[in-house]
XYZ file of N, CA, C and O in Angstrom:
380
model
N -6.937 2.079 -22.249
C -7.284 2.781 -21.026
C -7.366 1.790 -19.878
O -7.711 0.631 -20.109
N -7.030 2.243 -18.510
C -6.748 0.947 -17.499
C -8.036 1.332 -16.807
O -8.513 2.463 -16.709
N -8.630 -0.082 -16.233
C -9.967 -0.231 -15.806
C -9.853 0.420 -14.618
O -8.761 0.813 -14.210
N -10.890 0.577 -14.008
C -10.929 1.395 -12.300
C -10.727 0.130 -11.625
O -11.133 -0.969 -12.005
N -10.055 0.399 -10.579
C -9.639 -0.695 -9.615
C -10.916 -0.275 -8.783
O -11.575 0.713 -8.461
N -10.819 -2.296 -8.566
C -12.079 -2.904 -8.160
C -11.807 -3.414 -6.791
O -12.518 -4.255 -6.240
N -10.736 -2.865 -6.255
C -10.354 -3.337 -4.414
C -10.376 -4.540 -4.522
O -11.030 -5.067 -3.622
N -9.822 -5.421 -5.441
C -9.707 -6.854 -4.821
C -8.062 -7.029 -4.304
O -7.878 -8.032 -3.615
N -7.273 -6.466 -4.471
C -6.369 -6.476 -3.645
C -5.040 -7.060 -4.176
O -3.891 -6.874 -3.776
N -5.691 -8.095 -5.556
C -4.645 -8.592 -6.453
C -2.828 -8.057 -6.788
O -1.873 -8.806 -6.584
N -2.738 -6.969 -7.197
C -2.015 -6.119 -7.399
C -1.110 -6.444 -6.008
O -0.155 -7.201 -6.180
N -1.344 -5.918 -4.620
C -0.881 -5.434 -3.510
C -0.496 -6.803 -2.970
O 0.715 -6.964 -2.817
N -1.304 -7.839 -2.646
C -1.369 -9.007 -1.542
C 0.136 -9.840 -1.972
O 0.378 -10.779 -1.214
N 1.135 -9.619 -3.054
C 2.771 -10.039 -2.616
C 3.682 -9.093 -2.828
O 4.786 -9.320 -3.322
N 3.221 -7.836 -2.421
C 4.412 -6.874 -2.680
C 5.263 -6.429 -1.780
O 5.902 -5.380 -1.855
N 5.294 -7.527 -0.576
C 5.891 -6.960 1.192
C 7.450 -6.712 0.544
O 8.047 -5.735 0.998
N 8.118 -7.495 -0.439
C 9.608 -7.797 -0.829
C 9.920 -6.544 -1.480
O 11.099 -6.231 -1.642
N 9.053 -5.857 -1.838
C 9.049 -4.662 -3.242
C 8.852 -3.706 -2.489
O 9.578 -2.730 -2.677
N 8.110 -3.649 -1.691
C 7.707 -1.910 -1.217
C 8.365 -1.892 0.331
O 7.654 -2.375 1.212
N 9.873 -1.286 0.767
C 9.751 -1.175 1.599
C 10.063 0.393 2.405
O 10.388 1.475 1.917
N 9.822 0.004 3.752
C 9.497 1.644 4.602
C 11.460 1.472 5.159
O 12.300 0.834 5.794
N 11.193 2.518 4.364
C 13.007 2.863 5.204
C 13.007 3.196 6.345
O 13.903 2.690 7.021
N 12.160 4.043 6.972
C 12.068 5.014 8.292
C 10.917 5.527 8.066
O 10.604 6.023 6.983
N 10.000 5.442 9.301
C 9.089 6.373 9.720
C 8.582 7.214 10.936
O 8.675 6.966 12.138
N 8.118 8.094 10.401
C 7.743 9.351 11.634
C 6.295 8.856 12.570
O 5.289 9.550 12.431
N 6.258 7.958 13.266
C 5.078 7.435 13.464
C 4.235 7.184 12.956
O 4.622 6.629 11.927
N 2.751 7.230 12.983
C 1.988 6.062 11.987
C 1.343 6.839 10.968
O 0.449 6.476 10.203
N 2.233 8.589 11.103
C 1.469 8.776 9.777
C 2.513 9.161 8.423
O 2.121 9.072 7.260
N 3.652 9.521 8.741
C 4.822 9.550 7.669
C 5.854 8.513 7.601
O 6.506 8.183 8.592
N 6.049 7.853 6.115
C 6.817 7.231 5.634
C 8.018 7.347 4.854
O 7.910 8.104 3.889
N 8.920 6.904 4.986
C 10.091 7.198 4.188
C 10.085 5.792 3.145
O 10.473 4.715 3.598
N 9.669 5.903 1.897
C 9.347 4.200 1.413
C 10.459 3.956 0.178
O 10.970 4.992 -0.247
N 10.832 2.868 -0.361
C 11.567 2.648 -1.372
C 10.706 1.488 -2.082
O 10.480 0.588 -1.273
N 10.277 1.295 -3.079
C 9.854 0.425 -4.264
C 10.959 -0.063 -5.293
O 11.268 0.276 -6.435
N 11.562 -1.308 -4.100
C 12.932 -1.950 -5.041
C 12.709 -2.200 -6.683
O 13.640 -2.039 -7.472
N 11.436 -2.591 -7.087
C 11.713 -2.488 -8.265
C 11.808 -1.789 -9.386
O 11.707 -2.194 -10.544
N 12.031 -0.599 -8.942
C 11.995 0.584 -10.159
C 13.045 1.478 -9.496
O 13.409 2.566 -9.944
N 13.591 0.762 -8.120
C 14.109 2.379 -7.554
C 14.003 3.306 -7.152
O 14.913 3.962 -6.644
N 12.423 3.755 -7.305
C 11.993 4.377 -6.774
C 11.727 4.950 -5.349
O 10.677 4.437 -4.961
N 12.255 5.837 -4.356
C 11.982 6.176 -3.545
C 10.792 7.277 -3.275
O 10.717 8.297 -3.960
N 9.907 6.993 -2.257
C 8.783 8.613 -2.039
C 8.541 8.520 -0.916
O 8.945 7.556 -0.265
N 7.823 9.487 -0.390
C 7.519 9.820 0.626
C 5.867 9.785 1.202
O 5.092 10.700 0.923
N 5.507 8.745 1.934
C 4.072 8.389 2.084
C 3.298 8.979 3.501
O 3.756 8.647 4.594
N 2.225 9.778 3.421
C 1.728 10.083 4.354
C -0.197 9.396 4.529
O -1.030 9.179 3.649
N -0.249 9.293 5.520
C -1.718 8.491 6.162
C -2.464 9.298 7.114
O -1.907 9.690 8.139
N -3.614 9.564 6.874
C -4.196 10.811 7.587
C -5.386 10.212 7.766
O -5.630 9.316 6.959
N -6.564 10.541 8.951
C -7.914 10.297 8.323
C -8.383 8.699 8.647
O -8.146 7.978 9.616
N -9.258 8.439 7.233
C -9.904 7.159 7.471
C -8.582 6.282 7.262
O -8.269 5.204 7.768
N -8.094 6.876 6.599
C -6.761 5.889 6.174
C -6.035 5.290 7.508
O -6.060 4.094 7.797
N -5.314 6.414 8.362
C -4.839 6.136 9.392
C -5.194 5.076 9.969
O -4.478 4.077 10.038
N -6.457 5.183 10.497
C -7.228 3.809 11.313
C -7.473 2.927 10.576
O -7.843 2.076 11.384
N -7.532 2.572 9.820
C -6.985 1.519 8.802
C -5.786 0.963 8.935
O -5.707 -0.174 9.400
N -4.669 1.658 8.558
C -3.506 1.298 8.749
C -2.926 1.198 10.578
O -1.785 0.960 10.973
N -3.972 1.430 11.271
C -3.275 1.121 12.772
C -4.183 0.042 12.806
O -4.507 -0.114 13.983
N -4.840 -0.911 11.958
C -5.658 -1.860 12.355
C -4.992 -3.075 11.136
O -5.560 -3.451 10.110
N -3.589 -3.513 11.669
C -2.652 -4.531 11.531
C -2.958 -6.016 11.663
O -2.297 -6.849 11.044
N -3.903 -6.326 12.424
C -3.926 -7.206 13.011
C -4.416 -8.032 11.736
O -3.732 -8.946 11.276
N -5.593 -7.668 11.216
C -6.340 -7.932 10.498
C -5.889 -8.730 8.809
O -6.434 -9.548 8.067
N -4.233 -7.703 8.785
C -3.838 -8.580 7.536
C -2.726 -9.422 7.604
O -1.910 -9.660 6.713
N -2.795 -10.077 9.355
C -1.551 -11.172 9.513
C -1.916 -12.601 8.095
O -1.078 -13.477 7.883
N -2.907 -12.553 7.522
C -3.732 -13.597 7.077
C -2.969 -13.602 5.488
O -2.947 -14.488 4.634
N -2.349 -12.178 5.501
C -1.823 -11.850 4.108
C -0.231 -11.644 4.477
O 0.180 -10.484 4.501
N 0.802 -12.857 4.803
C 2.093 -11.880 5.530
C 3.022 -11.377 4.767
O 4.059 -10.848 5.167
N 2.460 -11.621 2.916
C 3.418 -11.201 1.508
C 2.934 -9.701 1.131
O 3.727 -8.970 0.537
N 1.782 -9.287 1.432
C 0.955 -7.577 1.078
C 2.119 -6.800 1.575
O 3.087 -6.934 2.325
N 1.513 -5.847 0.731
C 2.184 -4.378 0.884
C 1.730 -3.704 1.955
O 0.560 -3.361 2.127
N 2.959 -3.441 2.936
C 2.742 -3.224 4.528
C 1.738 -1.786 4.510
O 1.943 -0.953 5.393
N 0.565 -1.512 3.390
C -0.015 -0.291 3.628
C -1.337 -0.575 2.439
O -2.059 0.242 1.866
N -1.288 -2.144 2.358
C -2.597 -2.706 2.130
C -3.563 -3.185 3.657
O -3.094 -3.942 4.507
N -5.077 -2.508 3.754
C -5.612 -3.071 4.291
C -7.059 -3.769 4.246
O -7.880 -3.177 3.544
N -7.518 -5.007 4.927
C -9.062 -5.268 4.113
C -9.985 -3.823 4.439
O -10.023 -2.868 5.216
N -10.746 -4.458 3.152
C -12.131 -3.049 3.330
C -13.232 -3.847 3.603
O -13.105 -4.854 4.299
N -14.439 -3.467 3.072
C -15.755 -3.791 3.649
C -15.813 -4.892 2.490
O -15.038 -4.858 1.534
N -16.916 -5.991 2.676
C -17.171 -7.338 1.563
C -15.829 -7.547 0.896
O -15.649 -7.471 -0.319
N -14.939 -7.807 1.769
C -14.279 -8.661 1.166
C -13.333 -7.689 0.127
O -13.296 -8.351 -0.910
N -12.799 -6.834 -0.023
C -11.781 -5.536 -1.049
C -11.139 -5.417 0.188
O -11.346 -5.812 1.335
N -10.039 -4.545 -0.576
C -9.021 -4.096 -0.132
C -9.184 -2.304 0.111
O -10.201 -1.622 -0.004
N -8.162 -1.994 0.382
C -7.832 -0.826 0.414
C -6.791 -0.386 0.911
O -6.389 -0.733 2.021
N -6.070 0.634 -0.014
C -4.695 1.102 -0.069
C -4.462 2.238 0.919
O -5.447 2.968 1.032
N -3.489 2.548 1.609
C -3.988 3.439 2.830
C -3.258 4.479 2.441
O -3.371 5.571 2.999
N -2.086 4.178 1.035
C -1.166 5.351 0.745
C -1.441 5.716 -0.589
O -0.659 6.312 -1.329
N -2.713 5.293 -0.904
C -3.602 5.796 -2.178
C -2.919 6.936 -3.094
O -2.395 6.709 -4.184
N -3.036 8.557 -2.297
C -2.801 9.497 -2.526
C -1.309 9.770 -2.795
O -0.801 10.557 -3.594
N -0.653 8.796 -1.800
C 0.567 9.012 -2.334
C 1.666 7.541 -2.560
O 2.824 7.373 -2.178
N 0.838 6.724 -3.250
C 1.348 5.299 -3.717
C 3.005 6.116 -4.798
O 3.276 7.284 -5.074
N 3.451 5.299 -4.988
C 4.849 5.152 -5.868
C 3.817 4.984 -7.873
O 2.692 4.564 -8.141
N 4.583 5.368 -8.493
C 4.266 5.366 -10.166
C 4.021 4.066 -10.280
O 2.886 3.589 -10.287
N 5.059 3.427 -10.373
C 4.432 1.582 -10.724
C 3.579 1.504 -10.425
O 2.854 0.994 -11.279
N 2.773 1.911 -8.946
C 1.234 1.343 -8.662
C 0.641 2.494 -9.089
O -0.452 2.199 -9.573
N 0.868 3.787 -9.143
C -0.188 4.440 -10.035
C -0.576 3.824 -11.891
O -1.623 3.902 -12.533
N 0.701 3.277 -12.242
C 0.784 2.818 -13.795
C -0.403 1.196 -14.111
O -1.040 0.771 -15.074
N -0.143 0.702 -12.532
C -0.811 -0.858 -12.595
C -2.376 -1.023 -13.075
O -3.102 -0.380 -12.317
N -2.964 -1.567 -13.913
C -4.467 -1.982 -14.064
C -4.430 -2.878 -14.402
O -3.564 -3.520 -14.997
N -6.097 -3.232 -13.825
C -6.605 -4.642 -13.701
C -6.423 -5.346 -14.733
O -5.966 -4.410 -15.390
N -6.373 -6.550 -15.737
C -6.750 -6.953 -16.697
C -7.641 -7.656 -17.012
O -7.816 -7.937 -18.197
């Protein structure tokens, strides 16, 4: 059974090469592809998420993350396309 993710961010902080946005509808729909499986989906950001993800600045510090990782509170992360991440990152746990 895979552990509950613990927002440290591990997973996300070099996946800029792997996850990318083909086209988007402004800052809340994505058109995304996850080169390594092939996978294409469709990502939407609503909410707390949104302002999160319009607050960029914050992960110049990380310039390899997955362009829809952002920091959270003490030091975690947080995923802003949670709800609608790609299978590989739904499949991923901690070890």
């Amino acid at each position: 059974m895979a552990d509950p993710c613990n927002r440290c961010g591990k997973c996300c902080l070099h996946m800029r090469r792997y996850m990318l946005v083909e086209r988007s509808i402004g800052d809340t729909q994505h058109f995304c592809h996850f080169i390594l499986t092939k996978e294409r989906f469709f990502a939407r950001i609503g909410g707390e998420d949104l302002v999160r993800f319009r607050d960029s600045d914050r992960m110049k510090q990380y310039p390899d993350s997955c362009p829809f990782l952002r920091p959270g509170e003490d030091e975690s992360f947080h995923c802003t396309i949670y709800s609608f991440r790609p299978d590989h990152c739904r499949r991923f746990f901690c070890a």
